[in-house]
PDB file of C-alpha atoms in Angstrom:
ATOM      1  CA  UNK A  15     -11.847 -31.364 -11.840  1.00 73.00           C
ATOM      2  CA  UNK A  16     -10.187 -28.653 -10.600  1.00 87.00           C
ATOM      3  CA  UNK A  17      -7.777 -31.465  -8.509  1.00 91.00           C
ATOM      4  CA  UNK A  18      -6.402 -32.411 -12.486  1.00 94.00           C
ATOM      5  CA  UNK A  19      -5.676 -28.553 -13.507  1.00 94.00           C
ATOM      6  CA  UNK A  20      -4.241 -28.444 -10.054  1.00 93.00           C
ATOM      7  CA  UNK A  21      -1.967 -30.967 -10.937  1.00 94.00           C
ATOM      8  CA  UNK A  22      -1.329 -29.886 -14.336  1.00 94.00           C
ATOM      9  CA  UNK A  23      -0.210 -25.772 -13.035  1.00 94.00           C
ATOM     10  CA  UNK A  24       2.264 -27.506 -11.153  1.00 93.00           C
ATOM     11  CA  UNK A  25       4.004 -29.713 -13.445  1.00 94.00           C
ATOM     12  CA  UNK A  26       3.770 -26.844 -15.371  1.00 92.00           C
ATOM     13  CA  UNK A  27       5.220 -24.566 -12.969  1.00 91.00           C
ATOM     14  CA  UNK A  28       8.378 -27.411 -12.669  1.00 93.00           C
ATOM     15  CA  UNK A  29       9.112 -28.517 -16.473  1.00 93.00           C
ATOM     16  CA  UNK A  30       9.557 -23.705 -16.121  1.00 91.00           C
ATOM     17  CA  UNK A  31      10.881 -23.297 -13.326  1.00 91.00           C
ATOM     18  CA  UNK A  32       8.175 -20.940 -12.272  1.00 89.00           C
ATOM     19  CA  UNK A  33       7.515 -19.835  -8.766  1.00 84.00           C
ATOM     20  CA  UNK A  34       3.422 -20.748  -7.662  1.00 90.00           C
ATOM     21  CA  UNK A  35       2.643 -22.071  -3.742  1.00 88.00           C
ATOM     22  CA  UNK A  36       4.633 -24.448  -2.600  1.00 86.00           C
ATOM     23  CA  UNK A  37       3.141 -27.587  -0.923  1.00 87.00           C
ATOM     24  CA  UNK A  38       3.880 -26.265   2.506  1.00 83.00           C
ATOM     25  CA  UNK A  39       2.774 -22.789   2.062  1.00 85.00           C
ATOM     26  CA  UNK A  40      -0.689 -24.597   0.064  1.00 91.00           C
ATOM     27  CA  UNK A  41      -3.063 -25.753   3.975  1.00 91.00           C
ATOM     28  CA  UNK A  42      -1.713 -22.447   5.668  1.00 90.00           C
ATOM     29  CA  UNK A  43      -2.701 -19.844   2.524  1.00 93.00           C
ATOM     30  CA  UNK A  44      -6.353 -21.459   2.294  1.00 95.00           C
ATOM     31  CA  UNK A  45      -6.865 -21.536   5.982  1.00 95.00           C
ATOM     32  CA  UNK A  46      -6.611 -18.234   5.970  1.00 95.00           C
ATOM     33  CA  UNK A  47      -8.391 -16.714   1.962  1.00 97.00           C
ATOM     34  CA  UNK A  48     -11.168 -19.761   3.950  1.00 97.00           C
ATOM     35  CA  UNK A  49     -11.381 -18.407   7.531  1.00 95.00           C
ATOM     36  CA  UNK A  50     -11.864 -14.632   5.614  1.00 94.00           C
ATOM     37  CA  UNK A  51     -14.278 -15.305   3.201  1.00 97.00           C
ATOM     38  CA  UNK A  52     -13.204 -12.318   1.418  1.00 98.00           C
ATOM     39  CA  UNK A  53     -15.000 -10.383  -0.931  1.00 97.00           C
ATOM     40  CA  UNK A  54     -12.730  -8.313  -3.033  1.00 98.00           C
ATOM     41  CA  UNK A  55      -9.325  -9.064  -3.206  1.00 98.00           C
ATOM     42  CA  UNK A  56      -6.236  -7.485  -4.623  1.00 98.00           C
ATOM     43  CA  UNK A  57      -3.608 -10.141  -6.135  1.00 98.00           C
ATOM     44  CA  UNK A  58       0.359  -9.027  -7.224  1.00 97.00           C
ATOM     45  CA  UNK A  59       1.841 -11.625  -8.684  1.00 96.00           C
ATOM     46  CA  UNK A  60      -0.496 -13.846 -10.918  1.00 97.00           C
ATOM     47  CA  UNK A  61       2.374 -16.607 -12.667  1.00 96.00           C
ATOM     48  CA  UNK A  62       0.765 -18.873 -14.672  1.00 95.00           C
ATOM     49  CA  UNK A  63      -2.810 -18.437 -11.674  1.00 97.00           C
ATOM     50  CA  UNK A  64      -2.019 -21.255  -9.417  1.00 97.00           C
ATOM     51  CA  UNK A  65      -2.403 -19.072  -5.850  1.00 97.00           C
ATOM     52  CA  UNK A  66      -5.680 -17.129  -7.684  1.00 98.00           C
ATOM     53  CA  UNK A  67      -7.579 -19.928  -8.500  1.00 98.00           C
ATOM     54  CA  UNK A  68      -6.130 -21.909  -4.984  1.00 97.00           C
ATOM     55  CA  UNK A  69      -8.217 -19.042  -3.289  1.00 98.00           C
ATOM     56  CA  UNK A  70     -11.476 -18.482  -5.366  1.00 98.00           C
ATOM     57  CA  UNK A  71     -13.591 -21.466  -3.987  1.00 97.00           C
ATOM     58  CA  UNK A  72     -13.272 -19.397  -1.138  1.00 97.00           C
ATOM     59  CA  UNK A  73     -14.686 -16.177  -2.283  1.00 98.00           C
ATOM     60  CA  UNK A  74     -17.827 -14.929  -0.113  1.00 97.00           C
ATOM     61  CA  UNK A  75     -20.401 -15.281  -2.468  1.00 97.00           C
ATOM     62  CA  UNK A  76     -20.422 -12.546  -5.735  1.00 97.00           C
ATOM     63  CA  UNK A  77     -16.837 -12.068  -4.337  1.00 97.00           C
ATOM     64  CA  UNK A  78     -13.948 -11.310  -7.279  1.00 98.00           C
ATOM     65  CA  UNK A  79     -10.226 -11.225  -7.653  1.00 98.00           C
ATOM     66  CA  UNK A  80      -8.502  -8.663  -9.608  1.00 98.00           C
ATOM     67  CA  UNK A  81      -4.745 -10.426 -10.481  1.00 98.00           C
ATOM     68  CA  UNK A  82      -2.013  -8.346 -11.276  1.00 98.00           C
ATOM     69  CA  UNK A  83       1.374 -10.275 -13.578  1.00 97.00           C
ATOM     70  CA  UNK A  84       4.287  -8.382 -15.792  1.00 96.00           C
ATOM     71  CA  UNK A  85       5.356 -10.635 -17.773  1.00 96.00           C
ATOM     72  CA  UNK A  86       2.802 -12.392 -20.994  1.00 97.00           C
ATOM     73  CA  UNK A  87       3.656 -14.758 -21.354  1.00 96.00           C
ATOM     74  CA  UNK A  88       2.214 -16.355 -17.768  1.00 96.00           C
ATOM     75  CA  UNK A  89      -0.515 -13.904 -18.131  1.00 97.00           C
ATOM     76  CA  UNK A  90      -1.291 -15.577 -21.435  1.00 97.00           C
ATOM     77  CA  UNK A  91      -1.166 -18.828 -19.389  1.00 96.00           C
ATOM     78  CA  UNK A  92      -3.314 -18.313 -16.431  1.00 97.00           C
ATOM     79  CA  UNK A  93      -5.738 -16.724 -18.429  1.00 97.00           C
ATOM     80  CA  UNK A  94      -5.769 -20.533 -20.501  1.00 97.00           C
ATOM     81  CA  UNK A  95      -5.877 -22.363 -17.160  1.00 97.00           C
ATOM     82  CA  UNK A  96      -8.562 -19.249 -15.637  1.00 98.00           C
ATOM     83  CA  UNK A  97     -10.954 -20.407 -19.076  1.00 97.00           C
ATOM     84  CA  UNK A  98     -10.646 -23.540 -18.516  1.00 96.00           C
ATOM     85  CA  UNK A  99     -11.595 -23.324 -14.321  1.00 97.00           C
ATOM     86  CA  UNK A 100     -14.831 -22.735 -13.158  1.00 96.00           C
ATOM     87  CA  UNK A 101     -13.802 -19.400 -11.916  1.00 97.00           C
ATOM     88  CA  UNK A 102     -12.970 -17.206 -15.042  1.00 96.00           C
ATOM     89  CA  UNK A 103     -15.846 -15.037 -14.208  1.00 97.00           C
ATOM     90  CA  UNK A 104     -15.158 -13.829 -11.132  1.00 98.00           C
ATOM     91  CA  UNK A 105     -11.698 -13.388 -12.120  1.00 98.00           C
ATOM     92  CA  UNK A 106     -10.208 -10.478 -13.127  1.00 97.00           C
ATOM     93  CA  UNK A 107      -6.188 -10.478 -14.931  1.00 98.00           C
ATOM     94  CA  UNK A 108      -4.154  -7.741 -15.736  1.00 97.00           C
ATOM     95  CA  UNK A 109      -1.502  -7.390 -17.316  1.00 98.00           C
ATOM     96  CA  UNK A 110       1.213  -4.969 -16.433  1.00 96.00           C
ATOM     97  CA  UNK A 111       3.299  -3.799 -13.655  1.00 96.00           C
ATOM     98  CA  UNK A 112       1.616  -3.755  -9.896  1.00 94.00           C
ATOM     99  CA  UNK A 113       3.568  -0.681  -8.484  1.00 93.00           C
ATOM    100  CA  UNK A 114       2.299   0.940 -11.422  1.00 94.00           C
ATOM    101  CA  UNK A 115      -1.782  -0.121 -11.910  1.00 95.00           C
ATOM    102  CA  UNK A 116      -2.287  -0.714  -7.683  1.00 93.00           C
ATOM    103  CA  UNK A 117      -2.699   3.414  -7.431  1.00 88.00           C
ATOM    104  CA  UNK A 118      -5.174   3.243 -10.063  1.00 91.00           C
ATOM    105  CA  UNK A 119      -7.273   0.516  -8.859  1.00 94.00           C
ATOM    106  CA  UNK A 120     -10.513   1.646  -7.005  1.00 89.00           C
ATOM    107  CA  UNK A 121     -10.559  -0.990  -4.361  1.00 87.00           C
ATOM    108  CA  UNK A 122     -12.103  -1.263  -1.663  1.00 96.00           C
ATOM    109  CA  UNK A 123     -10.165  -4.457  -0.997  1.00 97.00           C
ATOM    110  CA  UNK A 124     -10.507  -7.216   2.107  1.00 96.00           C
ATOM    111  CA  UNK A 125      -7.770  -9.392   0.734  1.00 98.00           C
ATOM    112  CA  UNK A 126      -4.895  -8.630  -0.401  1.00 98.00           C
ATOM    113  CA  UNK A 127      -2.123 -10.636  -1.692  1.00 97.00           C
ATOM    114  CA  UNK A 128       1.654 -10.015  -2.631  1.00 96.00           C
ATOM    115  CA  UNK A 129       3.611 -12.497  -4.352  1.00 92.00           C
ATOM    116  CA  UNK A 130       5.185 -10.418  -7.073  1.00 88.00           C
ATOM    117  CA  UNK A 131       8.988  -8.508  -7.140  1.00 85.00           C
ATOM    118  CA  UNK A 132      10.054  -8.775  -3.821  1.00 83.00           C
ATOM    119  CA  UNK A 133      11.266  -5.102  -3.369  1.00 83.00           C
ATOM    120  CA  UNK A 134       8.111  -3.828  -4.100  1.00 91.00           C
ATOM    121  CA  UNK A 135       5.895  -4.559  -1.902  1.00 91.00           C
ATOM    122  CA  UNK A 136       6.290  -1.906   0.764  1.00 93.00           C
ATOM    123  CA  UNK A 137       5.196   0.937  -2.036  1.00 93.00           C
ATOM    124  CA  UNK A 138       3.131  -1.270  -3.352  1.00 95.00           C
ATOM    125  CA  UNK A 139       1.650  -1.663   0.162  1.00 95.00           C
ATOM    126  CA  UNK A 140       1.869   2.036   0.258  1.00 95.00           C
ATOM    127  CA  UNK A 141      -0.468   2.955  -1.825  1.00 95.00           C
ATOM    128  CA  UNK A 142      -3.442   0.130  -1.195  1.00 96.00           C
ATOM    129  CA  UNK A 143      -3.139   1.815   2.474  1.00 96.00           C
ATOM    130  CA  UNK A 144      -6.374   4.741   1.848  1.00 95.00           C
ATOM    131  CA  UNK A 145      -8.001   1.542  -0.004  1.00 96.00           C
ATOM    132  CA  UNK A 146      -8.077  -1.646   2.521  1.00 97.00           C
ATOM    133  CA  UNK A 147     -11.789  -2.258   4.350  1.00 96.00           C
ATOM    134  CA  UNK A 148     -11.128  -2.264   7.791  1.00 96.00           C
ATOM    135  CA  UNK A 149     -10.406  -5.322   9.207  1.00 96.00           C
ATOM    136  CA  UNK A 150      -8.980  -5.993   5.768  1.00 97.00           C
ATOM    137  CA  UNK A 151      -5.695  -9.092   5.091  1.00 97.00           C
ATOM    138  CA  UNK A 152      -2.214  -8.408   3.805  1.00 97.00           C
ATOM    139  CA  UNK A 153      -0.927 -11.616   2.881  1.00 95.00           C
ATOM    140  CA  UNK A 154       3.152 -11.125   1.463  1.00 93.00           C
ATOM    141  CA  UNK A 155       4.773 -14.785   0.470  1.00 85.00           C
ATOM    142  CA  UNK A 156       8.684 -14.601   0.040  1.00 76.00           C
ATOM    143  CA  UNK A 157       9.620 -12.510   2.264  1.00 72.00           C
ATOM    144  CA  UNK A 158      12.879 -14.708   4.687  1.00 65.00           C
ATOM    145  CA  UNK A 159      14.001 -14.119   0.123  1.00 52.00           C
ATOM    146  CA  UNK A 160      15.783 -17.278  -0.271  1.00 48.00           C
ATOM    147  CA  UNK A 161      17.670 -16.521   3.783  1.00 49.00           C
ATOM    148  CA  UNK A 162      18.796 -13.334   2.949  1.00 44.00           C
ATOM    149  CA  UNK A 163      16.148 -11.606   5.144  1.00 45.00           C
ATOM    150  CA  UNK A 164      18.107 -11.893   7.875  1.00 48.00           C
ATOM    151  CA  UNK A 165      22.106 -11.932   6.765  1.00 44.00           C
ATOM    152  CA  UNK A 166      23.458  -9.390   9.003  1.00 54.00           C
ATOM    153  CA  UNK A 167      26.851  -6.807   7.392  1.00 52.00           C
ATOM    154  CA  UNK A 168      26.976  -6.581   3.506  1.00 55.00           C
ATOM    155  CA  UNK A 169      24.100  -7.746   1.609  1.00 51.00           C
ATOM    156  CA  UNK A 170      24.812  -9.237  -1.782  1.00 52.00           C
ATOM    157  CA  UNK A 171      25.070  -6.405  -3.835  1.00 52.00           C
ATOM    158  CA  UNK A 172      22.148  -7.404  -6.735  1.00 54.00           C
ATOM    159  CA  UNK A 173      20.157  -8.261  -4.085  1.00 54.00           C
ATOM    160  CA  UNK A 174      21.078  -5.458  -1.409  1.00 65.00           C
ATOM    161  CA  UNK A 175      17.955  -3.315  -2.915  1.00 71.00           C
ATOM    162  CA  UNK A 176      15.433  -5.814  -1.987  1.00 69.00           C
ATOM    163  CA  UNK A 177      16.066  -7.062   0.799  1.00 74.00           C
ATOM    164  CA  UNK A 178      16.364  -2.872   1.806  1.00 79.00           C
ATOM    165  CA  UNK A 179      13.079  -2.784   0.571  1.00 83.00           C
ATOM    166  CA  UNK A 180      11.836  -6.091   2.425  1.00 82.00           C
ATOM    167  CA  UNK A 181      12.844  -4.803   6.280  1.00 84.00           C
ATOM    168  CA  UNK A 182      11.311  -1.940   5.467  1.00 88.00           C
ATOM    169  CA  UNK A 183       7.490  -3.459   4.789  1.00 88.00           C
ATOM    170  CA  UNK A 184       8.747  -5.378   7.859  1.00 88.00           C
ATOM    171  CA  UNK A 185       8.902  -2.231   9.175  1.00 89.00           C
ATOM    172  CA  UNK A 186       6.079  -1.641   7.333  1.00 91.00           C
ATOM    173  CA  UNK A 187       3.508  -4.029   8.936  1.00 91.00           C
ATOM    174  CA  UNK A 188       5.060  -4.460  11.851  1.00 88.00           C
ATOM    175  CA  UNK A 189       4.124  -1.363  13.234  1.00 88.00           C
ATOM    176  CA  UNK A 190       0.841  -2.051  15.936  1.00 91.00           C
ATOM    177  CA  UNK A 191      -0.762   0.721  15.587  1.00 91.00           C
ATOM    178  CA  UNK A 192      -1.991   0.122  11.961  1.00 93.00           C
ATOM    179  CA  UNK A 193      -1.458  -3.938  11.926  1.00 94.00           C
ATOM    180  CA  UNK A 194      -1.574  -6.730  13.559  1.00 94.00           C
ATOM    181  CA  UNK A 195       0.736  -9.223  11.631  1.00 93.00           C
ATOM    182  CA  UNK A 196       2.237 -12.569  12.367  1.00 90.00           C
ATOM    183  CA  UNK A 197       4.418 -14.240  10.733  1.00 85.00           C
ATOM    184  CA  UNK A 198       5.461 -17.831   9.045  1.00 83.00           C
ATOM    185  CA  UNK A 199       7.778 -19.995   8.336  1.00 77.00           C
ATOM    186  CA  UNK A 200       6.441 -22.227   5.443  1.00 63.00           C
ATOM    187  CA  UNK A 201       8.404 -22.051   2.557  1.00 60.00           C
ATOM    188  CA  UNK A 202      10.075 -19.166   2.392  1.00 68.00           C
ATOM    189  CA  UNK A 203       8.556 -17.002   4.582  1.00 76.00           C
ATOM    190  CA  UNK A 204       4.816 -15.526   4.366  1.00 85.00           C
ATOM    191  CA  UNK A 205       3.397 -12.601   6.935  1.00 89.00           C
ATOM    192  CA  UNK A 206      -0.447 -12.328   7.062  1.00 93.00           C
ATOM    193  CA  UNK A 207      -1.451  -8.666   8.923  1.00 95.00           C
ATOM    194  CA  UNK A 208      -4.479  -7.870   9.657  1.00 96.00           C
ATOM    195  CA  UNK A 209      -5.443  -4.539   8.508  1.00 96.00           C
ATOM    196  CA  UNK A 210      -6.763  -1.451  11.689  1.00 90.00           C
ATOM    197  CA  UNK A 211      -7.977   1.169   9.857  1.00 76.00           C
TER     198      UNK A 211
END
């Protein structure tokens, strides 16, 4: 059942040019979730629900996923896909700005997946730090930001703020007193960080 649903979701993403996990990233991502067996997952950037449904089979017994999406059409589409899956009861989808909502969510979280606006990663993670369980995993996608992360000199104006904030995010997860971080080059780059708090 899920294979057919995933193929439909991938086709939908291709037709609408929507950003979902690439096939090159999927084994890494699901492998990390499977090894963690998280109980309390927070995802910022639902898109159409593809990554949430990829995570759902690997939750610990009684585990839940809370996922946030800003775009109303993507949120509605994700909700429809969730209802058609066996995992509707463990996924709570919220519509709104992740940076605004995350502060009000109580946590605690043992797995966080950041896949919304890249320029907001550092602000979101700073809000989440007090709500991370010891040993929690924070995964963040699209860190390369279309190969702009490593550009030297003047950045294109419309991407300058996002890239600057991504670099701040990398400084935060690169702080070895707080995180143990690994960078994977799969797809557009993904960091996987374990919280030492």
